[in-house]
Short mmCIF file of C-alpha atoms in Angstrom, two decimals:
data_model
loop_
_atom_site.label_atom_id
_atom_site.label_comp_id
_atom_site.label_asym_id
_atom_site.label_seq_id
_atom_site.Cartn_x
_atom_site.Cartn_y
_atom_site.Cartn_z
CA MET A 1 0.00 0.00 0.00
CA VAL A 2 1.30 3.44 -0.99
CA GLN A 3 -0.08 6.53 0.76
CA GLY A 4 0.56 10.23 0.61
CA ASN A 5 -1.05 13.65 0.67
CA SER A 6 1.68 16.09 -0.35
CA THR A 7 0.15 16.69 -3.78
CA VAL A 8 -3.20 16.17 -5.46
CA TRP A 9 -1.74 13.13 -7.24
CA ALA A 10 -0.61 11.29 -4.12
CA GLY A 11 -3.03 8.60 -3.07
CA GLU A 12 -3.67 5.02 -2.10
CA PHE A 13 -2.69 2.06 -4.28
CA SER A 14 -3.73 -1.56 -3.85
CA MET A 15 -3.27 -4.68 -5.94
CA THR A 16 -4.84 -8.10 -5.34
CA PRO A 17 -3.78 -11.00 -7.61
CA THR A 18 -6.26 -13.90 -7.82
CA VAL A 19 -6.34 -17.39 -9.29
CA SER A 20 -9.11 -19.94 -9.65
CA THR A 21 -8.84 -23.54 -10.83
CA GLY A 22 -11.49 -26.20 -11.28
CA VAL A 23 -12.84 -29.33 -12.92
CA GLU A 24 -16.30 -29.49 -14.44
CA TYR A 25 -18.34 -32.31 -15.98
CA SER A 26 -20.96 -31.52 -18.63
CA ASP A 27 -23.30 -34.18 -20.02
CA ASN A 28 -23.80 -32.07 -23.17
CA VAL A 29 -20.76 -29.90 -23.72
CA GLU A 30 -21.78 -29.19 -27.33
CA GLU A 31 -25.14 -27.80 -26.13
CA LYS A 32 -27.22 -29.43 -28.85
CA LYS A 33 -29.51 -32.43 -29.24
CA ASN A 34 -27.66 -35.66 -28.42
CA GLY A 35 -24.50 -33.67 -27.70
CA LYS A 36 -21.40 -35.37 -26.30
CA ASP A 37 -20.21 -35.18 -22.71
CA ASP A 38 -16.77 -34.06 -21.55
CA PHE A 39 -14.68 -32.93 -18.58
CA ILE A 40 -13.53 -29.31 -18.58
CA MET A 41 -10.35 -28.28 -16.76
CA SER A 42 -9.97 -24.55 -16.17
CA VAL A 43 -7.45 -22.11 -14.71
CA THR A 44 -8.31 -18.43 -14.30
CA PRO A 45 -5.51 -16.04 -13.31
CA GLY A 46 -6.71 -12.51 -12.61
CA GLY A 47 -6.59 -9.65 -10.22
CA GLU A 48 -7.77 -6.23 -9.17
CA VAL A 49 -5.91 -2.90 -9.08
CA LYS A 50 -7.11 0.31 -7.45
CA TYR A 51 -5.59 3.78 -7.18
CA GLU A 52 -7.33 6.73 -5.55
CA ALA A 53 -6.09 10.29 -5.14
CA SER A 54 -7.95 13.52 -4.57
CA ARG A 55 -8.30 14.22 -8.32
CA LEU A 56 -7.58 10.84 -9.91
CA GLU A 57 -9.37 7.52 -9.57
CA PHE A 58 -8.41 4.32 -11.36
CA SER A 59 -9.62 0.74 -11.01
CA ALA A 60 -9.20 -2.42 -13.08
CA LYS A 61 -10.50 -5.91 -12.46
CA GLY A 62 -10.26 -8.89 -14.78
CA GLY A 63 -9.10 -12.38 -15.53
CA LEU A 64 -8.43 -14.92 -18.25
CA GLU A 65 -10.18 -18.29 -18.04
CA ILE A 66 -8.19 -21.01 -19.86
CA ARG A 67 -10.31 -24.07 -20.66
CA GLU A 68 -9.14 -27.50 -21.78
CA TYR A 69 -11.52 -30.31 -22.80
CA ALA A 70 -10.34 -33.77 -21.69
CA LYS A 71 -11.94 -35.71 -24.57
CA GLY A 72 -11.34 -33.01 -27.15
CA VAL A 73 -15.04 -32.59 -27.94
CA LYS A 74 -14.37 -28.86 -28.20
CA LYS A 75 -11.16 -26.97 -28.86
CA SER A 76 -9.31 -25.19 -26.08
CA GLU A 77 -10.82 -21.83 -25.16
CA ASN A 78 -9.53 -18.60 -23.64
CA LEU A 79 -12.26 -16.41 -22.14
CA GLY A 80 -11.13 -13.00 -20.98
CA ASN A 81 -12.87 -10.29 -19.02
CA LEU A 82 -11.80 -6.80 -18.03
CA ASP A 83 -13.53 -3.87 -16.35
CA ALA A 84 -11.22 -0.85 -16.19
CA SER A 85 -12.05 2.81 -15.58
CA MET A 86 -10.30 6.10 -14.86
CA LYS A 87 -11.63 9.49 -13.81
CA LEU A 88 -9.37 12.55 -13.90
CA GLU A 89 -10.33 15.95 -12.51
CA ALA A 90 -8.21 18.04 -14.87
CA LEU A 91 -9.45 21.39 -13.54
CA GLU A 92 -10.85 21.39 -10.02
CA ASN A 93 -14.66 21.27 -9.93
CA PHE A 94 -14.85 22.08 -13.66
CA MET A 95 -13.15 19.87 -16.28
CA PHE A 96 -13.04 16.07 -16.18
CA LEU A 97 -11.87 13.15 -18.29
CA GLU A 98 -13.29 9.62 -18.04
CA VAL A 99 -11.81 6.59 -19.79
CA SER A 100 -13.13 3.04 -19.57
CA ASP A 101 -12.58 -0.30 -21.24
CA VAL A 102 -14.88 -3.28 -20.70
CA TYR A 103 -14.10 -6.63 -22.31
CA THR A 104 -16.67 -9.36 -21.78
CA GLN A 105 -18.86 -11.98 -23.44
CA VAL A 106 -22.35 -11.02 -24.66
CA TYR A 107 -25.16 -12.70 -26.57
CA SER A 108 -24.93 -12.13 -30.32
CA ASP A 109 -28.70 -11.60 -30.19
CA SER A 110 -29.12 -8.53 -27.98
CA THR A 111 -32.80 -9.29 -27.33
CA ARG A 112 -31.67 -12.11 -24.99
CA GLY A 113 -30.51 -9.53 -22.46
CA ASP A 114 -27.59 -9.96 -20.08
CA LEU A 115 -25.47 -13.09 -20.43
CA GLU A 116 -26.52 -15.83 -18.02
CA GLU A 117 -23.79 -16.63 -15.50
CA GLY A 118 -21.94 -19.76 -16.59
CA GLU A 119 -23.32 -19.70 -20.15
CA ASN A 120 -21.28 -22.14 -22.25
CA ASP A 121 -23.03 -21.94 -25.64
CA SER A 122 -20.22 -20.42 -27.70
CA SER A 123 -22.32 -20.50 -30.89
CA GLY A 124 -24.62 -17.78 -29.57
CA VAL A 125 -22.01 -15.71 -27.72
CA THR A 126 -19.38 -13.24 -28.90
CA ASP A 127 -16.58 -11.30 -27.17
CA GLN A 128 -17.31 -7.58 -26.91
CA ASN A 129 -14.82 -4.81 -26.19
CA ARG A 130 -16.33 -1.41 -25.38
CA PHE A 131 -13.81 1.43 -25.17
CA VAL A 132 -14.96 4.90 -24.09
CA VAL A 133 -13.20 8.27 -23.80
CA SER A 134 -15.24 11.22 -22.56
CA PRO A 135 -13.93 14.72 -21.78
CA TYR A 136 -16.56 17.00 -20.24
CA ILE A 137 -17.17 19.98 -18.02
CA GLU A 138 -19.39 19.85 -14.95
CA THR A 139 -20.03 22.84 -12.73
CA ASP A 140 -22.66 24.80 -10.83
CA LEU A 141 -24.29 27.34 -13.11
CA LEU A 142 -26.43 28.76 -10.30
CA LYS A 143 -26.83 27.92 -6.62
CA ARG A 144 -29.19 24.99 -7.32
CA THR A 145 -28.45 24.43 -11.01
CA ARG A 146 -25.70 22.12 -12.26
CA VAL A 147 -24.65 21.66 -15.89
CA LYS A 148 -22.66 18.89 -17.55
CA SER A 149 -21.59 19.02 -21.19
CA GLY A 150 -19.04 17.18 -23.27
CA TYR A 151 -18.12 14.63 -25.89
CA ARG A 152 -18.04 10.82 -25.79
CA TYR A 153 -16.02 8.54 -28.09
CA GLU A 154 -17.41 5.00 -27.96
CA ARG A 155 -15.90 2.03 -29.81
CA TYR A 156 -17.43 -1.48 -30.05
CA ASP A 157 -15.34 -4.41 -31.32
CA TYR A 158 -16.48 -8.05 -31.55
CA SER A 159 -14.74 -11.39 -32.00
CA SER A 160 -17.46 -12.93 -34.20
CA ASP A 161 -17.31 -12.44 -37.97
CA LYS A 162 -21.12 -12.18 -37.95
CA SER A 163 -21.04 -9.15 -35.65
CA THR A 164 -20.57 -5.56 -36.77
CA ASP A 165 -17.87 -3.38 -35.20
CA LYS A 166 -18.88 0.25 -34.88
CA LEU A 167 -17.92 3.71 -33.68
CA ILE A 168 -20.23 6.17 -31.93
CA HIS A 169 -19.54 9.90 -31.53
CA THR A 170 -21.79 11.67 -29.01
CA VAL A 171 -22.13 15.30 -27.97
CA PHE A 172 -24.27 15.84 -24.90
CA GLY A 173 -25.53 18.48 -22.51
CA ASP A 174 -27.32 17.93 -19.18
CA VAL A 175 -28.94 20.44 -16.84
CA ASP A 176 -30.12 19.55 -13.31
CA HIS A 177 -32.04 22.01 -11.18
CA GLU A 178 -32.95 21.39 -7.51
CA LEU A 179 -36.36 22.79 -6.64
CA THR A 180 -36.04 21.50 -3.06
CA ASP A 181 -33.78 19.10 -1.19
CA ARG A 182 -36.00 16.24 -2.40
CA TRP A 183 -37.30 17.42 -5.79
CA SER A 184 -35.27 18.16 -8.93
CA LEU A 185 -35.86 18.85 -12.62
CA ASP A 186 -33.49 17.68 -15.35
CA THR A 187 -32.93 18.01 -19.09
CA ARG A 188 -30.84 15.66 -21.29
CA LEU A 189 -29.93 16.75 -24.84
CA SER A 190 -27.68 14.69 -27.12
CA TYR A 191 -26.58 14.06 -30.70
CA ALA A 192 -24.96 10.73 -31.60
CA ARG A 193 -23.50 9.49 -34.88
CA HIS A 194 -23.33 5.69 -35.29
CA GLU A 195 -20.72 4.58 -37.85
CA PRO A 196 -20.55 0.83 -38.62
CA ASP A 197 -17.29 -0.60 -39.98
CA ASN A 198 -19.07 -2.35 -42.85
CA ASP A 199 -20.74 -0.75 -45.87
CA ALA A 200 -24.01 -0.10 -44.03
CA SER A 201 -25.31 3.44 -43.73
CA ALA A 202 -24.33 5.66 -40.81
CA LEU A 203 -27.09 6.77 -38.45
CA ASP A 204 -27.62 10.15 -36.75
CA VAL A 205 -29.68 10.21 -33.56
CA TYR A 206 -31.01 13.40 -31.96
CA LYS A 207 -32.61 13.00 -28.54
CA LEU A 208 -34.17 15.24 -25.91
CA LEU A 209 -35.36 14.09 -22.48
CA VAL A 210 -37.06 16.32 -19.93
CA GLY A 211 -38.14 15.05 -16.54
CA THR A 212 -38.09 15.12 -12.78
CA THR A 213 -37.00 13.10 -9.73
CA TYR A 214 -38.74 13.20 -6.35
CA GLU A 215 -37.37 11.50 -3.23
CA TYR A 216 -40.51 11.00 -1.13
CA ALA A 217 -38.80 8.99 1.65
CA GLU A 218 -35.38 7.67 2.62
CA ASP A 219 -34.08 5.38 -0.16
CA SER A 220 -37.39 5.83 -2.02
CA GLU A 221 -37.94 7.90 -5.14
CA VAL A 222 -40.05 8.30 -8.24
CA TYR A 223 -38.66 9.62 -11.52
CA PHE A 224 -39.53 10.04 -15.17
CA ARG A 225 -37.93 11.55 -18.26
CA VAL A 226 -39.61 11.73 -21.68
CA GLY A 227 -38.94 13.34 -25.03
CA PRO A 228 -38.52 12.84 -28.79
CA ALA A 229 -35.82 10.75 -30.49
CA TYR A 230 -35.19 11.51 -34.16
CA ARG A 231 -33.21 9.05 -36.32
CA VAL A 232 -31.75 9.92 -39.75
CA LYS A 233 -29.94 7.42 -41.99
CA GLU A 234 -27.13 8.73 -44.17
CA ASN A 235 -28.42 6.93 -47.29
CA GLY A 236 -31.96 8.22 -46.78
CA GLY A 237 -34.87 7.57 -44.49
CA SER A 238 -35.78 8.89 -41.07
CA SER A 239 -38.06 8.16 -38.15
CA SER A 240 -39.25 9.92 -35.03
CA ASP A 241 -40.34 8.07 -31.88
CA PRO A 242 -40.83 8.95 -28.24
CA SER A 243 -38.11 8.01 -25.78
CA TRP A 244 -38.50 7.65 -22.04
CA GLU A 245 -37.21 6.29 -18.75
CA ALA A 246 -39.36 6.15 -15.63
CA GLY A 247 -39.57 4.22 -12.40
CA VAL A 248 -40.35 3.93 -8.73
CA VAL A 249 -37.89 2.64 -6.13
CA HIS A 250 -39.58 2.01 -2.78
CA ALA A 251 -37.79 0.92 0.40
CA LEU A 252 -39.94 -1.29 2.64
CA ASP A 253 -39.45 -2.52 6.19
CA LYS A 254 -37.12 -5.37 7.20
CA GLY A 255 -34.60 -4.81 4.40
CA MET A 256 -37.15 -5.15 1.60
CA SER A 257 -37.11 -3.07 -1.59
CA LEU A 258 -39.40 -2.83 -4.62
CA ALA A 259 -38.40 -1.34 -7.99
CA LEU A 260 -40.64 -0.78 -11.03
CA THR A 261 -39.06 0.62 -14.21
CA THR A 262 -39.94 1.25 -17.84
CA LYS A 263 -37.60 2.46 -20.57
CA ARG A 264 -37.58 3.04 -24.31
CA ASP A 265 -34.18 3.59 -25.89
CA LEU A 266 -31.79 2.47 -28.63
CA GLU A 267 -29.82 -0.63 -27.63
CA GLU A 268 -26.47 -1.77 -29.01
CA ASP A 269 -26.86 -4.93 -31.12
CA PRO A 270 -23.78 -6.97 -32.14
CA GLU A 271 -25.45 -8.44 -35.24
CA SER A 272 -26.81 -5.15 -36.60
CA ALA A 273 -25.15 -2.09 -38.10
CA SER A 274 -27.65 0.10 -36.23
CA PRO A 275 -28.95 0.00 -32.65
CA ARG A 276 -32.30 -1.66 -31.93
CA ASP A 277 -35.27 0.32 -30.68
CA SER A 278 -36.34 -1.43 -27.46
CA ILE A 279 -39.10 -1.02 -24.86
CA VAL A 280 -38.46 -2.82 -21.58
CA HIS A 281 -40.65 -2.93 -18.45
CA SER A 282 -39.39 -4.57 -15.25
CA VAL A 283 -40.38 -5.33 -11.66
CA ARG A 284 -37.89 -6.43 -8.99
CA PHE A 285 -38.43 -7.27 -5.34
CA SER A 286 -35.48 -7.92 -3.03
CA GLN A 287 -34.75 -8.40 0.66
CA VAL A 288 -31.55 -8.39 2.68
CA LEU A 289 -31.63 -10.23 6.02
CA GLU A 290 -28.97 -10.85 8.64
CA ARG A 291 -27.82 -14.16 7.15
CA ALA A 292 -29.64 -14.27 3.82
CA ASP A 293 -30.72 -12.28 0.80
CA TRP A 294 -33.11 -13.04 -2.03
CA TYR A 295 -34.82 -11.45 -5.02
CA ALA A 296 -37.64 -12.04 -7.48
CA ARG A 297 -37.86 -10.20 -10.77
CA VAL A 298 -39.67 -10.20 -14.10
CA SER A 299 -39.19 -8.14 -17.24
CA TYR A 300 -41.01 -7.79 -20.53
CA GLY A 301 -39.36 -6.32 -23.61
CA THR A 302 -40.27 -5.55 -27.21
CA TYR A 303 -37.31 -5.26 -29.59
CA GLU A 304 -37.25 -3.76 -33.06
CA SER A 305 -36.35 -6.14 -35.88
CA ASP A 306 -34.70 -5.78 -39.24
CA SER A 307 -36.80 -6.16 -42.41
CA SER A 308 -36.55 -9.96 -42.50
CA VAL A 309 -38.27 -10.92 -39.23
CA SER A 310 -41.01 -9.68 -36.95
CA ASP A 311 -40.37 -7.78 -33.74
CA THR A 312 -39.23 -9.89 -30.79
CA ASN A 313 -41.26 -9.97 -27.57
CA ARG A 314 -39.55 -11.51 -24.55
CA TRP A 315 -40.60 -12.39 -20.99
CA SER A 316 -37.80 -12.98 -18.46
CA PRO A 317 -38.77 -14.03 -14.91
CA GLY A 318 -36.29 -15.17 -12.26
CA ILE A 319 -35.72 -15.77 -8.57
CA GLY A 320 -32.56 -16.34 -6.55
CA GLY A 321 -30.71 -15.76 -3.32
CA SER A 322 -28.10 -16.86 -0.82
CA TYR A 323 -27.99 -18.12 2.78
CA GLN A 324 -25.06 -18.07 5.18
CA LEU A 325 -25.24 -21.55 6.71
CA THR A 326 -22.25 -20.92 8.98
CA GLU A 327 -19.60 -18.24 9.28
CA ARG A 328 -17.60 -20.01 6.55
CA LEU A 329 -20.23 -21.92 4.52
CA LYS A 330 -22.59 -20.18 2.09
CA LEU A 331 -25.43 -21.61 -0.03
CA THR A 332 -26.50 -19.91 -3.28
CA GLY A 333 -29.10 -20.74 -5.90
CA GLY A 334 -31.56 -19.46 -8.44
CA VAL A 335 -33.80 -20.22 -11.39
CA SER A 336 -34.61 -18.05 -14.39
CA SER A 337 -36.16 -18.34 -17.82
CA SER A 338 -36.85 -16.38 -20.98
CA PHE A 339 -39.66 -16.77 -23.49
CA ALA A 340 -39.27 -15.18 -26.93
CA ASP A 341 -41.69 -15.12 -29.87
CA ALA A 342 -39.79 -13.85 -32.92
CA ASP A 343 -40.03 -16.17 -35.97
CA SER A 344 -40.66 -19.09 -33.59
CA TYR A 345 -41.44 -19.41 -29.89
CA THR A 346 -38.33 -20.27 -27.89
CA ALA A 347 -38.21 -20.97 -24.16
CA ARG A 348 -34.96 -21.18 -22.21
CA TYR A 349 -34.75 -22.35 -18.61
CA PHE A 350 -31.73 -21.92 -16.34
CA GLY A 351 -31.03 -23.21 -12.84
CA ASN A 352 -28.04 -23.10 -10.53
CA ALA A 353 -27.10 -24.16 -7.01
CA GLY A 354 -23.79 -23.78 -5.21
CA LEU A 355 -21.92 -24.19 -1.95
CA ARG A 356 -18.89 -22.08 -1.04
CA TYR A 357 -16.61 -22.76 1.93
CA GLN A 358 -14.14 -20.10 3.06
CA PHE A 359 -11.09 -21.98 4.36
CA SER A 360 -9.30 -18.74 5.20
CA GLU A 361 -9.46 -15.05 4.35
CA THR A 362 -7.72 -15.66 1.01
CA PHE A 363 -8.63 -19.27 0.12
CA ALA A 364 -12.02 -20.84 -0.67
CA GLY A 365 -13.54 -23.92 -2.28
CA ARG A 366 -16.89 -24.20 -4.03
CA PHE A 367 -19.21 -26.68 -5.69
CA GLN A 368 -21.49 -25.53 -8.52
CA TYR A 369 -24.37 -27.19 -10.37
CA ARG A 370 -25.97 -25.61 -13.44
CA TYR A 371 -28.94 -26.68 -15.57
CA LYS A 372 -30.14 -25.43 -18.96
CA LEU A 373 -33.09 -26.42 -21.17
CA VAL A 374 -33.85 -24.97 -24.62
CA ASP A 375 -37.28 -25.65 -26.14
CA THR A 376 -38.29 -24.20 -29.53
CA THR A 377 -41.80 -24.71 -30.90
CA GLY A 378 -41.83 -26.77 -34.12
CA SER A 379 -38.21 -27.86 -33.69
CA ASP A 380 -36.87 -31.35 -33.00
CA GLU A 381 -33.49 -29.93 -31.91
CA ASP A 382 -34.44 -29.17 -28.28
CA TYR A 383 -31.75 -30.03 -25.74
CA GLN A 384 -30.78 -29.85 -22.07
CA VAL A 385 -27.47 -29.58 -20.21
CA ASN A 386 -26.37 -30.64 -16.71
CA ARG A 387 -23.05 -29.34 -15.40
CA PHE A 388 -21.23 -30.19 -12.15
CA GLY A 389 -18.07 -28.34 -11.10
CA VAL A 390 -15.60 -28.19 -8.19
CA TYR A 391 -13.36 -25.12 -7.89
CA LEU A 392 -10.66 -23.58 -5.68
CA ASP A 393 -10.26 -19.79 -5.41
CA ALA A 394 -7.29 -17.91 -3.97
CA SER A 395 -6.26 -14.28 -3.58
CA PHE A 396 -2.87 -12.90 -2.55
#
């Protein structure tokens, strides 16, 4: 640990190397009908770095999972992940610079939402690298009015040949005005240019959101923002649709919380040269107890299609939680599913259960079971997967 306070750049530095190793058995490692089984050996070196000074913050966390298949049913795989970010206060309380780089795996079909933990279907997954640089100014215009304005450079790169790399340039301006300590008004104005690397047309997006946030109790608020979004394609054609984001977050007694949200926005899609117009509604209930926590959630989304298929509607319910059996032993589990009705109706079911034992502050062992079932109407290629794994985790 390095500490200091003689200059604005002196700060605290920490670094934590990690490594995880394990053996997993899958009765359908190919994730298809009548797929073959195999044992998967994995080693995941990684770590976390943090640096914090009065005007500079930096953090990076990541790892590289190296997989070997005992029977050679699949080729060796290297799965990396990185979440790095930096924030620099170039001029005190006025000019800032933010840089981030996130490397992870995502579904090639963006309508499937966030990647399920432990997903092993490489045919429907691609590596995504999102690199962002954003210089901006943020300051108090008046006593209760704060402005933020700047530019954002956003680069998406994918490992799959079927995905489309792209570059997004955004100019934005935000104004927040506090009417009271609990009630504020805000305005979001932006222009974004989406430039795909292929021969597809570039897209210009103009968007205005005006709204308010009201904190009616501790840890409880209601908010909404609404406005027009105007899209113009470089090779011709335009459209204008409303855009919004709204929700209620309500804190209940005994550690319980309820959140209801709705949002319409353009969503990055790996397989498309342009973002998808999406409308997503969600409800989530959660509770944190002394030795346990759990949640239940459901979302419903409608996703814009290209000209070849109909829009996709998707339901995604789920429930999960954890329980501290002893000071060292923890039980986790959950089930989730998604139901989509694009060209055909596809249902996917996921389940997981795990035990983790903390041998010491820096060393732990865990057992993990995962289940997956894919059922598509009118298809005889439905399949299921059972996976059992034992792992050791260490930090230094």
